[in-house]
Amino acid sequence: MTKITIDLGNSIGIIHPNIYGHFAEHIGGVMEDGLWVGEESPVENIRGFRKKLIESFKKINPPIVRWPGGCFAETYDWRDGIGPREKRPVRVNWWYYHDGRLEKNQVGTHEFMDFCRLVGAEPYVAANITSLTPLHIRDWMEYCNFPQGSTTLAKEREANGDAAPFQVKYWGIGNENWGGGGEMTPEMYMQEYIRYSTICRPIWNPAMKFIFCGANGHDVSWTRRIMQEYSSHKYHIIPSYGMSIHYYCGGGECFLKTEEEWYDSMFRAAKMQRIIDDHRAAMDEFDPERKIKLIVDEWGNWHKEGSGPSKGYNLFEQQSTMRNAVVAALTLNIFNNRCDIVDMANVAQLCNNLHSLYLAAGDHLVETPTYHVFDLFKGHQGGQQRPIIYHGDSMQREGYDTLPEISAAASEKDGLLTLTLSNLHMTEEKIIALSAIGGKLQGKAVLSILSHPDVNACNTFENPDTVVPVAREIMLTGENDQIILPPASVAALTIGR
Ligand code: AHR
């Protein structure tokens, strides 16, 4: 039997709500016929944004949304997205080479800020450093954040509909500058970052948080080299808030055919833990006080495209199956249990793309199994992490760390304990003996389980509720409590304390 013990007397820290962050790029169907339908659309909308999506998204308390890319950010000129929408230019999108679609700039700065307000999320803006100058970025910051009536740009913002500043705190300076963002060396990138952040100095205030471009996956040498370069610059007029890494797992088809593909996904997803630990260790060589935070700007399963409802029209769109739900749960539990290291993480991407929470087209919108994981896990946001002691079976694979068959994380907030679990075994149910040290878990609890006998099960426009959580009340006695996790499942248990 598997034993899970929650240590109620200890904690490594508070789980930053931004670990439950999101990412919405101008790519394929994320915006177009995804989040954005336009004010004139017959699809119900709020100032152009899909109403059903807003209502659903709000329910999971999205803390932050990263925008406008991704790779797209590196050719984006923010001035294309302000002013009357009918007059905005149509441009070649960064992704044009891949899908031939043009960028109509209907969602610009004001629309994005409106979306964030509608769903209650903080905006996180990725600034272009490959093809715009530092002055352009400084202007964008001024446009967004300067007080009403102060500068010409602040007045232009007001003329375009927003008198009050947007107060954008989070600014990413560049995206994937080791790749699509200019194929720079770490030293070259860091010099650019310092140049941009220095020029943006007049706009900076202590609330603003600058994030520099970290590595691709496990490339620790990038981290060491940018940190070395960063440390060689003496002044750091603007302190940096974070370094962002990107890690996608997956590969292969969305609908798996063999057990091997399932376990391959589990090990690849679990590698996130090794990746963040190794990057932090490399950062610690230069930043032992951990002033610079680790951010996972983009994460998720990246399967072959074409499995989503648009059948390949929307670039990178994939279905989200029970496997994606388990990968999401495993990844979020890693972040929960590494909340002393990870300050923010953004799943890629929100709608009609990679590991999406939504699939949409025309009048249709479905919440994917991944959406339900974010819903089940939302109690962790801002919670005091509680360590887990695990006794149970583990899986081994060459080249990977040992992987416990059950992924688990616990936290407490406002008198409520949230325990999230995932059974990584594809075919065996697991009986879990649940206990606590440093306190008791006793009384009425709610156990919600997301599972399906078919690991390829997903929600479609025709059958939107194939994979939905089932919640029931259970009674915990504090002695010999057991819960049963079906194979390939995700669960959340909440209990008052
Ligand atoms: O999420 C899709 C793309 O993946 C992003 O634009 C880019 O940053 C990453 O390579």
XYZ file of C-alpha atoms and ligand atoms in Angstrom:
507
model
C 0.000 0.000 0.000
C 1.132 3.560 -0.679
C 1.513 5.840 2.335
C 1.227 9.607 2.107
C 1.990 11.568 5.251
C 1.517 15.318 5.371
C 3.910 17.166 7.643
C 1.643 19.846 9.074
C 4.371 21.307 11.266
C 6.783 22.228 8.488
C 6.912 24.247 5.293
C 9.406 25.421 2.710
C 7.350 28.573 2.081
C 4.313 30.096 0.442
C 3.195 28.848 -2.965
C 3.283 31.947 -5.147
C -0.102 32.287 -6.899
C 1.768 33.058 -10.134
C 2.864 29.420 -10.310
C -0.672 28.984 -11.705
C 0.012 31.443 -14.545
C -1.009 31.365 -18.214
C 0.316 32.288 -21.608
C -1.578 33.735 -24.585
C 0.371 34.423 -27.765
C -0.638 35.784 -31.140
C -0.247 32.441 -32.825
C -2.678 30.209 -34.704
C -6.013 30.109 -32.878
C -5.072 31.424 -29.450
C -6.456 34.897 -30.124
C -8.268 34.543 -33.441
C -11.512 32.658 -32.816
C -10.036 31.635 -29.456
C -9.995 34.347 -26.812
C -11.007 37.030 -29.298
C -14.092 36.907 -31.500
C -14.580 40.656 -32.025
C -17.335 42.958 -30.868
C -19.412 42.424 -34.004
C -19.330 38.637 -33.705
C -22.551 36.634 -33.265
C -20.602 34.743 -30.593
C -21.426 36.153 -27.168
C -18.611 38.437 -26.183
C -17.539 41.100 -23.734
C -15.910 43.923 -25.666
C -14.725 41.376 -28.233
C -13.559 38.619 -25.878
C -15.397 35.304 -25.808
C -17.829 35.615 -22.912
C -18.022 31.933 -21.981
C -14.247 31.717 -21.796
C -14.026 34.756 -19.548
C -16.678 33.369 -17.220
C -15.016 29.990 -17.034
C -11.458 31.352 -16.713
C -12.407 33.627 -13.834
C -13.469 30.590 -11.812
C -9.922 29.221 -11.577
C -8.463 32.538 -10.314
C -5.881 33.092 -13.070
C -3.159 35.088 -11.346
C -1.181 36.228 -14.385
C -1.261 36.058 -18.191
C 1.850 36.409 -20.349
C 1.399 38.179 -23.708
C 1.906 38.827 -26.695
C 4.400 35.955 -27.150
C 6.448 33.803 -27.327
C 8.321 34.103 -30.548
C 5.660 36.512 -31.827
C 6.874 39.073 -29.293
C 10.196 39.394 -31.086
C 8.694 41.041 -34.173
C 5.850 42.815 -32.406
C 5.663 46.588 -32.503
C 3.244 47.679 -29.784
C 2.269 50.762 -31.787
C 0.519 48.475 -34.303
C -1.965 47.527 -31.600
C -3.221 50.904 -30.392
C -5.763 53.342 -31.812
C -8.968 52.573 -33.718
C -9.042 48.871 -34.521
C -10.228 49.358 -38.085
C -7.143 51.426 -38.844
C -4.588 49.065 -37.392
C -2.043 47.621 -39.799
C -2.062 44.026 -40.991
C 1.401 42.546 -40.566
C 3.384 39.460 -41.240
C 3.244 37.493 -37.987
C 6.466 35.857 -36.710
C 4.693 32.537 -37.407
C 3.744 33.388 -41.010
C 6.408 31.085 -42.349
C 4.715 28.198 -40.516
C 1.045 28.869 -41.207
C 0.759 31.753 -43.661
C -1.598 33.688 -41.368
C -1.471 37.447 -41.064
C -1.621 39.511 -37.908
C -4.555 41.927 -37.867
C -3.616 43.520 -34.550
C -7.148 43.455 -33.193
C -5.886 42.583 -29.718
C -3.402 45.246 -28.733
C -2.268 46.689 -25.427
C -5.667 48.126 -24.399
C -7.560 44.970 -25.315
C -5.091 42.740 -23.504
C -5.257 44.874 -20.365
C -9.049 44.734 -20.612
C -8.891 40.927 -20.827
C -6.709 40.835 -17.706
C -9.142 43.070 -15.856
C -12.091 40.948 -16.971
C -10.553 37.753 -15.604
C -8.800 39.310 -12.607
C -5.248 38.495 -13.733
C -2.040 40.480 -13.635
C -0.565 41.309 -17.080
C 2.933 40.069 -17.926
C 4.258 41.731 -21.080
C 7.030 40.220 -23.189
C 9.028 42.978 -24.870
C 10.721 42.719 -28.250
C 14.474 43.172 -28.062
C 15.453 41.575 -31.350
C 13.860 43.968 -33.794
C 12.898 47.097 -31.820
C 15.180 49.527 -30.026
C 15.432 50.067 -26.277
C 13.649 53.391 -26.785
C 10.595 51.627 -28.252
C 10.367 49.474 -25.158
C 10.896 52.399 -22.865
C 8.049 54.170 -24.705
C 5.787 51.153 -24.294
C 6.474 51.122 -20.558
C 5.790 54.845 -20.361
C 2.595 54.430 -22.394
C 1.398 51.712 -20.023
C 2.498 53.058 -16.688
C 2.869 56.831 -16.600
C 0.291 58.853 -14.624
C -2.741 60.328 -16.310
C -2.034 63.665 -17.953
C 1.736 63.504 -17.439
C 3.591 62.745 -20.679
C 2.524 62.823 -24.311
C 2.424 59.024 -24.319
C 0.280 58.950 -21.174
C -2.097 61.385 -22.891
C -2.132 59.199 -25.993
C -3.130 56.235 -23.798
C -5.955 58.345 -22.404
C -7.058 59.377 -25.888
C -7.146 55.686 -26.765
C -9.542 54.947 -23.940
C -7.563 54.365 -20.751
C -6.899 57.399 -18.575
C -5.606 55.374 -15.626
C -2.218 53.745 -16.062
C -2.213 49.978 -16.571
C 0.447 49.507 -13.869
C 2.150 46.651 -15.697
C 4.592 45.158 -13.225
C 6.019 42.174 -15.048
C 8.171 42.795 -18.133
C 10.003 40.036 -19.950
C 12.976 41.450 -21.819
C 13.212 39.208 -24.872
C 11.938 35.722 -25.641
C 14.021 32.644 -26.411
C 16.965 34.769 -27.447
C 19.024 31.592 -27.783
C 16.663 30.671 -30.672
C 13.873 32.558 -32.459
C 14.785 35.701 -30.551
C 18.004 36.362 -32.444
C 20.076 33.199 -31.895
C 22.294 35.066 -29.494
C 25.062 33.684 -27.352
C 24.429 34.019 -23.606
C 26.989 36.825 -23.347
C 25.517 38.690 -26.306
C 22.007 38.351 -24.909
C 22.980 39.506 -21.442
C 24.689 42.563 -22.869
C 21.474 43.365 -24.755
C 19.416 42.812 -21.637
C 21.599 45.199 -19.661
C 21.399 47.751 -22.492
C 17.596 47.545 -22.638
C 17.036 47.557 -18.912
C 19.400 50.506 -18.451
C 17.589 52.572 -21.063
C 14.271 51.721 -19.420
C 15.542 53.087 -16.129
C 13.498 56.330 -16.094
C 10.320 54.298 -16.367
C 11.289 51.746 -13.769
C 9.852 51.951 -10.313
C 10.312 49.421 -7.534
C 7.019 47.718 -8.355
C 8.241 46.818 -11.839
C 9.816 43.420 -12.293
C 12.230 42.769 -15.136
C 12.722 39.209 -16.271
C 15.595 38.065 -18.443
C 15.660 35.194 -20.866
C 16.817 31.921 -19.387
C 17.594 28.605 -20.963
C 15.936 26.141 -23.244
C 15.056 23.134 -21.089
C 18.030 21.669 -19.317
C 20.707 23.863 -20.895
C 22.442 24.789 -17.643
C 25.440 26.183 -19.482
C 23.235 29.033 -20.792
C 22.283 29.846 -17.200
C 25.837 29.761 -15.957
C 27.054 31.948 -18.812
C 24.342 34.604 -18.554
C 24.705 34.725 -14.789
C 28.453 35.086 -15.199
C 27.949 37.907 -17.695
C 25.330 39.518 -15.451
C 27.711 39.408 -12.504
C 30.487 40.990 -14.545
C 28.378 44.179 -14.903
C 28.916 46.137 -11.760
C 26.103 48.618 -11.491
C 22.803 46.940 -12.206
C 20.965 50.199 -12.097
C 17.772 48.211 -12.245
C 17.689 45.049 -10.160
C 16.380 42.022 -12.035
C 13.410 40.143 -10.708
C 13.760 36.858 -12.514
C 15.205 34.530 -15.097
C 12.763 32.580 -17.221
C 13.284 29.086 -18.581
C 11.114 27.208 -21.085
C 10.547 23.478 -20.950
C 8.183 21.456 -23.106
C 7.792 17.712 -22.693
C 5.988 15.297 -24.923
C 6.631 14.668 -28.541
C 4.761 11.992 -30.442
C 1.062 11.833 -31.157
C -1.547 13.345 -28.871
C -3.511 10.077 -28.750
C -1.146 7.426 -27.478
C -1.105 3.865 -28.743
C 1.258 2.176 -26.309
C 1.954 2.149 -22.586
C 5.517 3.067 -23.426
C 4.314 6.465 -24.705
C 2.466 7.063 -21.447
C 5.505 6.405 -19.248
C 7.745 8.324 -21.596
C 5.510 11.355 -20.994
C 5.590 10.849 -17.236
C 9.386 10.749 -17.077
C 9.784 13.695 -19.426
C 7.307 15.761 -17.429
C 8.920 14.804 -14.117
C 12.250 15.975 -15.478
C 11.005 19.478 -14.709
C 12.180 18.924 -11.139
C 15.760 18.109 -12.166
C 15.706 21.052 -14.587
C 14.651 23.645 -12.050
C 16.976 22.261 -9.377
C 19.967 22.339 -11.719
C 19.232 25.849 -13.000
C 18.818 27.122 -9.463
C 22.111 25.507 -8.442
C 23.852 27.263 -11.361
C 22.188 30.575 -10.428
C 23.254 30.087 -6.812
C 26.900 30.166 -7.890
C 26.388 33.844 -8.752
C 23.302 34.751 -6.736
C 23.534 32.826 -3.451
C 20.979 35.094 -1.799
C 18.478 34.168 -4.486
C 17.556 37.725 -5.320
C 16.843 36.626 -8.877
C 13.842 34.341 -9.009
C 13.358 31.334 -11.254
C 10.423 31.559 -13.615
C 9.089 28.863 -15.934
C 7.685 31.096 -18.638
C 6.445 28.280 -20.832
C 5.714 24.642 -20.019
C 3.489 21.823 -21.209
C 3.101 18.805 -23.422
C 4.038 19.429 -27.033
C 2.473 16.757 -29.234
C 2.265 16.576 -32.982
C -0.287 19.079 -34.180
C -3.549 18.295 -35.936
C -5.441 16.501 -33.162
C -7.507 19.571 -32.189
C -10.881 20.580 -33.619
C -9.382 22.770 -36.361
C -7.576 19.661 -37.709
C -4.291 21.453 -38.118
C -5.463 24.896 -39.259
C -4.555 26.412 -35.894
C -0.798 26.122 -35.535
C 0.258 23.718 -32.745
C -3.328 23.067 -31.701
C -3.682 19.726 -29.958
C -6.351 17.919 -28.018
C -5.889 17.648 -24.287
C -6.430 14.135 -22.955
C -6.280 12.478 -19.548
C -2.540 12.173 -20.178
C -2.244 15.969 -20.393
C -4.217 16.253 -17.163
C -1.829 13.903 -15.349
C 1.209 15.727 -16.795
C -0.274 19.057 -15.668
C -0.907 17.714 -12.158
C 2.583 16.252 -11.913
C 4.144 19.517 -13.093
C 2.079 21.731 -10.789
C 2.900 19.473 -7.838
C 6.607 19.855 -8.664
C 6.157 23.637 -8.599
C 4.186 23.434 -5.325
C 6.970 21.414 -3.751
C 9.622 23.735 -5.136
C 7.841 26.945 -4.165
C 11.080 28.104 -2.550
C 12.630 28.110 -6.044
C 9.850 28.800 -8.548
C 8.079 32.170 -8.395
C 6.026 32.013 -11.553
C 5.085 29.448 -14.205
C 2.914 29.852 -17.296
C 1.335 26.883 -19.004
C 1.497 27.076 -22.804
C -0.973 28.041 -24.092
C -4.415 29.140 -22.967
C -6.603 28.257 -25.951
C -6.419 26.268 -29.227
C -2.723 25.564 -28.967
C -0.323 23.356 -27.000
C -1.283 22.167 -23.508
C -4.482 24.257 -23.589
C -7.188 24.835 -21.030
C -9.699 25.611 -23.755
C -10.586 24.591 -27.269
C -12.864 26.976 -29.096
C -14.284 27.776 -32.523
C -17.333 29.800 -33.533
C -19.926 29.210 -30.852
C -18.144 26.241 -29.303
C -15.994 26.247 -26.203
C -14.799 23.280 -24.193
C -12.882 23.123 -20.959
C -10.172 20.510 -21.367
C -9.064 18.036 -18.660
C -6.124 20.405 -18.090
C -8.616 23.151 -17.191
C -10.078 20.877 -14.547
C -6.627 20.268 -13.056
C -6.133 24.023 -12.644
C -9.549 24.166 -11.020
C -8.777 21.296 -8.620
C -5.405 22.814 -7.707
C -6.482 26.426 -7.245
C -6.560 26.109 -3.443
C -2.750 26.006 -3.474
C -2.468 29.582 -4.736
C -0.899 31.597 -1.943
C -0.988 28.581 0.398
C 1.592 27.602 2.989
C 3.299 24.563 1.491
C 3.340 21.408 3.617
C 5.922 18.699 2.894
C 4.847 15.194 1.893
C 6.503 12.008 3.101
C 5.995 9.268 0.532
C 6.308 5.530 1.026
C 5.320 3.595 -2.040
C 6.372 2.232 -5.387
C 8.575 4.177 -7.734
C 9.463 3.846 -11.393
C 12.950 3.796 -12.888
C 14.205 4.723 -16.327
C 17.710 5.179 -17.607
C 18.692 8.814 -17.832
C 15.958 9.983 -15.461
C 15.563 10.347 -11.713
C 13.505 7.802 -9.795
C 9.834 8.659 -10.147
C 7.320 7.957 -7.353
C 4.131 6.496 -8.797
C 2.064 9.030 -6.901
C 2.681 12.745 -7.250
C 1.510 14.726 -4.219
C 1.592 18.234 -2.766
C -0.153 19.886 0.157
C -0.725 23.412 1.382
C -2.831 25.314 3.867
C -4.632 28.578 3.412
C -7.411 30.290 5.354
C -7.995 27.240 7.525
C -8.316 24.869 4.578
C -5.852 22.133 3.686
C -5.528 21.206 0.003
C -3.887 17.926 -0.943
C -3.424 17.266 -4.650
C -2.536 13.839 -5.965
C -1.944 12.148 -9.242
C -1.633 8.452 -9.964
C 1.041 8.158 -12.636
C 0.438 4.456 -13.110
C -1.452 3.946 -16.332
C -3.250 0.725 -15.408
C -3.190 0.165 -11.638
C -5.430 1.807 -9.089
C -3.647 2.828 -5.889
C -4.888 2.587 -2.330
C -3.394 5.449 -0.364
C -3.066 5.366 3.404
C -3.348 8.985 4.405
C -1.925 10.403 7.615
C -0.459 13.570 9.090
C 2.252 14.514 11.530
C 2.345 17.761 13.476
C -1.457 17.872 13.542
C -4.525 15.829 12.634
C -6.725 15.549 9.595
C -10.156 14.841 10.941
C -13.706 15.522 9.907
C -15.579 16.141 6.690
C -13.430 16.433 3.579
C -14.202 16.809 -0.095
C -12.472 14.428 -2.464
C -12.645 15.316 -6.176
C -11.340 12.870 -8.735
C -10.631 13.421 -12.421
C -10.291 10.117 -14.223
C -11.465 8.084 -17.177
C -10.984 4.437 -18.119
C -9.479 5.563 -21.435
C -6.250 7.562 -21.095
C -6.973 9.119 -24.493
C -10.321 10.447 -23.292
C -10.834 14.145 -23.951
C -13.580 16.746 -24.191
C -14.861 17.662 -27.623
C -17.403 20.132 -29.001
C -19.820 17.207 -29.379
C -19.083 15.695 -25.935
C -17.759 18.471 -23.723
C -18.164 16.590 -20.415
C -16.400 13.306 -21.108
C -13.653 14.119 -18.591
C -14.926 16.124 -15.638
C -14.099 15.828 -11.943
C -16.473 14.017 -9.629
C -16.593 15.351 -6.083
C -17.889 13.582 -2.973
C -17.829 14.145 0.728
C -15.782 11.751 2.827
C -15.118 11.530 6.559
C -11.545 11.421 7.783
C -11.094 9.939 11.263
C -7.402 10.771 11.618
C -6.674 7.030 11.985
C -6.226 4.501 9.190
C -7.796 6.737 6.545
C -7.600 5.475 3.005
C -8.432 6.880 -0.386
C -8.439 5.071 -3.686
C -6.957 6.646 -6.793
C -7.999 5.140 -10.121
C -5.216 4.550 -12.660
C -4.025 7.635 -14.561
C -6.013 10.006 -12.404
C -5.805 13.374 -10.676
C -7.396 14.154 -7.322
C -7.802 16.971 -4.835
C -8.780 16.602 -1.219
C -9.805 19.615 0.823
C -10.423 19.631 4.533
C -10.918 22.373 7.138
C -8.337 22.643 9.947
O 4.404 28.206 -27.305
C 4.813 28.172 -28.645
C 6.218 28.703 -28.832
O 7.101 27.859 -28.161
C 6.530 30.048 -28.264
O 6.200 31.082 -29.119
C 8.008 30.016 -28.101
O 8.465 30.890 -27.104
C 8.285 28.556 -27.845
O 9.299 28.080 -28.647
